[in-house]
mmCIF file of C-alpha atoms in Angstrom:
data_model
loop_
_atom_site.group_PDB
_atom_site.id
_atom_site.type_symbol
_atom_site.label_atom_id
_atom_site.label_comp_id
_atom_site.label_asym_id
_atom_site.label_seq_id
_atom_site.Cartn_x
_atom_site.Cartn_y
_atom_site.Cartn_z
ATOM 1 C CA UNK A 1 -5.855 -29.454 -31.793
ATOM 2 C CA UNK A 2 -4.404 -26.464 -33.657
ATOM 3 C CA UNK A 3 -5.496 -27.773 -37.071
ATOM 4 C CA UNK A 4 -8.959 -28.682 -35.811
ATOM 5 C CA UNK A 5 -9.410 -25.231 -34.277
ATOM 6 C CA UNK A 6 -8.395 -23.480 -37.484
ATOM 7 C CA UNK A 7 -10.276 -25.783 -39.867
ATOM 8 C CA UNK A 8 -13.503 -25.459 -37.906
ATOM 9 C CA UNK A 9 -13.080 -21.752 -37.242
ATOM 10 C CA UNK A 10 -13.663 -22.303 -33.540
ATOM 11 C CA UNK A 11 -11.905 -22.265 -30.202
ATOM 12 C CA UNK A 12 -12.976 -24.740 -27.501
ATOM 13 C CA UNK A 13 -14.697 -23.210 -24.488
ATOM 14 C CA UNK A 14 -11.968 -24.582 -22.234
ATOM 15 C CA UNK A 15 -9.431 -22.491 -24.147
ATOM 16 C CA UNK A 16 -11.426 -19.275 -23.694
ATOM 17 C CA UNK A 17 -11.360 -19.199 -19.922
ATOM 18 C CA UNK A 18 -8.786 -17.213 -17.985
ATOM 19 C CA UNK A 19 -7.700 -16.863 -14.411
ATOM 20 C CA UNK A 20 -6.961 -13.206 -13.781
ATOM 21 C CA UNK A 21 -4.178 -12.327 -11.405
ATOM 22 C CA UNK A 22 -4.164 -8.671 -10.331
ATOM 23 C CA UNK A 23 -0.605 -7.263 -10.327
ATOM 24 C CA UNK A 24 0.556 -3.888 -9.081
ATOM 25 C CA UNK A 25 1.425 -1.655 -12.018
ATOM 26 C CA UNK A 26 4.323 -0.015 -10.219
ATOM 27 C CA UNK A 27 6.409 -1.071 -7.262
ATOM 28 C CA UNK A 28 5.560 1.073 -4.275
ATOM 29 C CA UNK A 29 2.000 1.823 -5.433
ATOM 30 C CA UNK A 30 -0.722 1.869 -2.822
ATOM 31 C CA UNK A 31 -1.980 -1.748 -2.754
ATOM 32 C CA UNK A 32 -5.300 -0.591 -1.223
ATOM 33 C CA UNK A 33 -6.197 1.373 -4.402
ATOM 34 C CA UNK A 34 -7.649 -0.973 -7.059
ATOM 35 C CA UNK A 35 -6.653 1.483 -9.810
ATOM 36 C CA UNK A 36 -3.027 0.570 -9.146
ATOM 37 C CA UNK A 37 -3.548 -2.980 -10.408
ATOM 38 C CA UNK A 38 -3.251 -4.467 -13.879
ATOM 39 C CA UNK A 39 -5.324 -7.580 -14.636
ATOM 40 C CA UNK A 40 -3.072 -10.284 -16.079
ATOM 41 C CA UNK A 41 -4.980 -13.094 -17.779
ATOM 42 C CA UNK A 42 -3.429 -16.514 -17.328
ATOM 43 C CA UNK A 43 -4.519 -18.558 -20.315
ATOM 44 C CA UNK A 44 -4.015 -22.238 -21.001
ATOM 45 C CA UNK A 45 -0.847 -23.432 -22.706
ATOM 46 C CA UNK A 46 -2.781 -24.763 -25.719
ATOM 47 C CA UNK A 47 -4.664 -21.494 -26.070
ATOM 48 C CA UNK A 48 -1.350 -19.666 -26.372
ATOM 49 C CA UNK A 49 0.046 -22.216 -28.844
ATOM 50 C CA UNK A 50 -2.963 -21.891 -31.154
ATOM 51 C CA UNK A 51 -2.934 -18.109 -30.734
ATOM 52 C CA UNK A 52 0.739 -17.881 -31.749
ATOM 53 C CA UNK A 53 0.115 -20.049 -34.790
ATOM 54 C CA UNK A 54 -2.812 -17.894 -35.895
ATOM 55 C CA UNK A 55 -0.872 -14.740 -35.113
ATOM 56 C CA UNK A 56 2.057 -15.676 -37.351
ATOM 57 C CA UNK A 57 -0.317 -16.446 -40.232
ATOM 58 C CA UNK A 58 -2.303 -13.232 -39.775
ATOM 59 C CA UNK A 59 0.744 -11.000 -39.503
ATOM 60 C CA UNK A 60 2.098 -12.566 -42.714
ATOM 61 C CA UNK A 61 -1.265 -11.853 -44.413
ATOM 62 C CA UNK A 62 -1.331 -8.255 -43.142
ATOM 63 C CA UNK A 63 2.259 -7.610 -44.280
ATOM 64 C CA UNK A 64 1.807 -9.270 -47.704
ATOM 65 C CA UNK A 65 -1.281 -7.155 -48.371
ATOM 66 C CA UNK A 66 0.179 -3.880 -47.098
ATOM 67 C CA UNK A 67 -2.385 -3.618 -44.309
ATOM 68 C CA UNK A 68 0.073 -2.630 -41.568
ATOM 69 C CA UNK A 69 1.344 0.946 -41.433
ATOM 70 C CA UNK A 70 4.995 1.151 -42.509
ATOM 71 C CA UNK A 71 6.115 2.537 -39.172
ATOM 72 C CA UNK A 72 4.176 0.169 -36.934
ATOM 73 C CA UNK A 73 6.570 -1.691 -34.667
ATOM 74 C CA UNK A 74 4.265 -4.014 -32.741
ATOM 75 C CA UNK A 75 4.016 -7.624 -33.984
ATOM 76 C CA UNK A 76 6.672 -7.155 -36.654
ATOM 77 C CA UNK A 77 9.900 -9.033 -37.075
ATOM 78 C CA UNK A 78 13.060 -7.019 -36.322
ATOM 79 C CA UNK A 79 11.031 -4.178 -34.811
ATOM 80 C CA UNK A 80 10.422 -3.311 -31.193
ATOM 81 C CA UNK A 81 9.644 -0.527 -28.785
ATOM 82 C CA UNK A 82 13.307 0.389 -29.055
ATOM 83 C CA UNK A 83 13.171 0.817 -32.846
ATOM 84 C CA UNK A 84 10.017 2.922 -32.489
ATOM 85 C CA UNK A 85 11.694 5.189 -29.926
ATOM 86 C CA UNK A 86 14.811 5.477 -32.107
ATOM 87 C CA UNK A 87 12.655 6.567 -35.062
ATOM 88 C CA UNK A 88 10.948 9.254 -32.981
ATOM 89 C CA UNK A 89 14.276 10.517 -31.592
ATOM 90 C CA UNK A 90 15.823 10.540 -35.079
ATOM 91 C CA UNK A 91 12.866 12.546 -36.400
ATOM 92 C CA UNK A 92 13.207 15.021 -33.509
ATOM 93 C CA UNK A 93 16.922 15.494 -34.186
ATOM 94 C CA UNK A 94 16.315 15.892 -37.928
ATOM 95 C CA UNK A 95 13.683 18.568 -37.285
ATOM 96 C CA UNK A 96 15.984 20.354 -34.811
ATOM 97 C CA UNK A 97 18.847 20.284 -37.340
ATOM 98 C CA UNK A 98 16.541 21.941 -39.874
ATOM 99 C CA UNK A 99 15.570 24.585 -37.313
ATOM 100 C CA UNK A 100 11.955 23.436 -37.329
ATOM 101 C CA UNK A 101 9.680 23.892 -34.350
ATOM 102 C CA UNK A 102 8.786 20.497 -32.976
ATOM 103 C CA UNK A 103 5.853 19.444 -30.853
ATOM 104 C CA UNK A 104 6.102 16.071 -29.146
ATOM 105 C CA UNK A 105 2.902 14.693 -27.661
ATOM 106 C CA UNK A 106 2.549 11.403 -25.827
ATOM 107 C CA UNK A 107 -0.735 9.664 -25.159
ATOM 108 C CA UNK A 108 -1.302 7.022 -22.521
ATOM 109 C CA UNK A 109 -4.636 5.271 -22.837
ATOM 110 C CA UNK A 110 -5.917 4.201 -19.446
ATOM 111 C CA UNK A 111 -7.359 0.677 -19.386
ATOM 112 C CA UNK A 112 -7.216 0.363 -23.186
ATOM 113 C CA UNK A 113 -7.224 -3.448 -23.141
ATOM 114 C CA UNK A 114 -10.139 -3.490 -20.708
ATOM 115 C CA UNK A 115 -12.448 -1.436 -22.924
ATOM 116 C CA UNK A 116 -12.169 -3.090 -26.349
ATOM 117 C CA UNK A 117 -15.673 -3.482 -27.788
ATOM 118 C CA UNK A 118 -15.880 -6.863 -29.503
ATOM 119 C CA UNK A 119 -18.500 -5.791 -32.064
ATOM 120 C CA UNK A 120 -16.442 -2.786 -33.178
ATOM 121 C CA UNK A 121 -13.289 -4.919 -33.370
ATOM 122 C CA UNK A 122 -14.976 -7.595 -35.494
ATOM 123 C CA UNK A 123 -16.579 -4.957 -37.750
ATOM 124 C CA UNK A 124 -13.213 -3.301 -38.309
ATOM 125 C CA UNK A 125 -11.517 -6.617 -39.090
ATOM 126 C CA UNK A 126 -14.250 -7.298 -41.658
ATOM 127 C CA UNK A 127 -14.423 -3.886 -43.338
ATOM 128 C CA UNK A 128 -10.894 -2.486 -43.004
ATOM 129 C CA UNK A 129 -8.856 -5.686 -43.248
ATOM 130 C CA UNK A 130 -11.060 -7.979 -45.317
ATOM 131 C CA UNK A 131 -11.205 -10.862 -42.835
ATOM 132 C CA UNK A 132 -13.955 -13.287 -43.799
ATOM 133 C CA UNK A 133 -15.337 -16.788 -43.251
ATOM 134 C CA UNK A 134 -13.366 -19.164 -41.000
ATOM 135 C CA UNK A 135 -10.711 -16.564 -40.159
ATOM 136 C CA UNK A 136 -13.234 -14.014 -38.941
ATOM 137 C CA UNK A 137 -15.217 -16.749 -37.232
ATOM 138 C CA UNK A 138 -12.110 -17.943 -35.369
ATOM 139 C CA UNK A 139 -11.183 -14.437 -34.201
ATOM 140 C CA UNK A 140 -14.795 -13.688 -33.226
ATOM 141 C CA UNK A 141 -14.977 -16.825 -31.119
ATOM 142 C CA UNK A 142 -11.508 -16.154 -29.679
ATOM 143 C CA UNK A 143 -12.430 -12.690 -28.345
ATOM 144 C CA UNK A 144 -16.096 -13.308 -27.523
ATOM 145 C CA UNK A 145 -17.640 -15.907 -25.280
ATOM 146 C CA UNK A 146 -14.703 -15.673 -22.895
ATOM 147 C CA UNK A 147 -15.005 -16.245 -19.185
ATOM 148 C CA UNK A 148 -12.715 -15.419 -16.337
ATOM 149 C CA UNK A 149 -12.353 -15.530 -12.621
ATOM 150 C CA UNK A 150 -10.025 -13.607 -10.382
ATOM 151 C CA UNK A 151 -7.464 -15.254 -8.151
ATOM 152 C CA UNK A 152 -6.061 -13.414 -5.140
ATOM 153 C CA UNK A 153 -3.752 -15.623 -3.138
ATOM 154 C CA UNK A 154 -5.535 -18.968 -2.866
ATOM 155 C CA UNK A 155 -9.025 -17.457 -3.217
ATOM 156 C CA UNK A 156 -11.013 -17.490 -6.471
ATOM 157 C CA UNK A 157 -13.975 -15.391 -7.508
ATOM 158 C CA UNK A 158 -16.997 -16.808 -9.270
ATOM 159 C CA UNK A 159 -16.620 -17.324 -13.002
ATOM 160 C CA UNK A 160 -18.152 -14.531 -15.086
ATOM 161 C CA UNK A 161 -18.551 -13.654 -18.754
ATOM 162 C CA UNK A 162 -16.235 -11.094 -20.294
ATOM 163 C CA UNK A 163 -18.238 -8.408 -22.117
ATOM 164 C CA UNK A 164 -15.451 -6.061 -23.169
ATOM 165 C CA UNK A 165 -11.690 -6.469 -23.342
ATOM 166 C CA UNK A 166 -9.110 -8.729 -24.823
ATOM 167 C CA UNK A 167 -6.699 -10.866 -22.833
ATOM 168 C CA UNK A 168 -3.850 -8.662 -21.676
ATOM 169 C CA UNK A 169 -0.587 -10.310 -22.563
ATOM 170 C CA UNK A 170 -1.981 -11.765 -25.767
ATOM 171 C CA UNK A 171 0.386 -12.289 -28.675
ATOM 172 C CA UNK A 172 -1.747 -11.118 -31.594
ATOM 173 C CA UNK A 173 -2.292 -7.766 -33.320
ATOM 174 C CA UNK A 174 -6.095 -7.914 -33.242
ATOM 175 C CA UNK A 175 -5.927 -7.813 -29.443
ATOM 176 C CA UNK A 176 -3.916 -4.609 -29.391
ATOM 177 C CA UNK A 177 -6.468 -1.797 -28.946
ATOM 178 C CA UNK A 178 -4.155 0.883 -30.355
ATOM 179 C CA UNK A 179 -1.403 -0.285 -32.707
ATOM 180 C CA UNK A 180 1.896 1.562 -32.369
ATOM 181 C CA UNK A 181 1.834 3.952 -35.303
ATOM 182 C CA UNK A 182 4.086 6.961 -35.804
ATOM 183 C CA UNK A 183 3.255 9.763 -38.225
#
């Protein structure tokens, strides 16, 4: 199934459908306020297997061609949120030791995964990263033409098309709306 998906540059419709389970973002949040929920997409096992396979190949391509920023931690071997935080803290201490004035600004993007525009994503993959042919076709089909329905308890919503977003909890860098980059 993995080889067929990659060779044909396609993802079966059955592997592009998710059941979304709303989860409270923080314990103790008001469960009556819908803004306190994060939509978690439950994808099929095979969808995740194929996605991981493609992800490992794409990350290798991006690294070999110098297309990932040096300080990006996401999707890179031996790097994590912890290594990113350690780099920032080390830079702060270095600046303080030099007597430099330091400004530290954090940005939290609300609903970033929910607002990814598929056309912009595909255009960027084409122009900035050089993805073409079957690779671009596979990614295009992976992020577009998706459907989902929401499950709350034992109740399911109707199935509907996904216009914007990428599956939250995905394993690949093209689904990350804002890569972790430190300057």
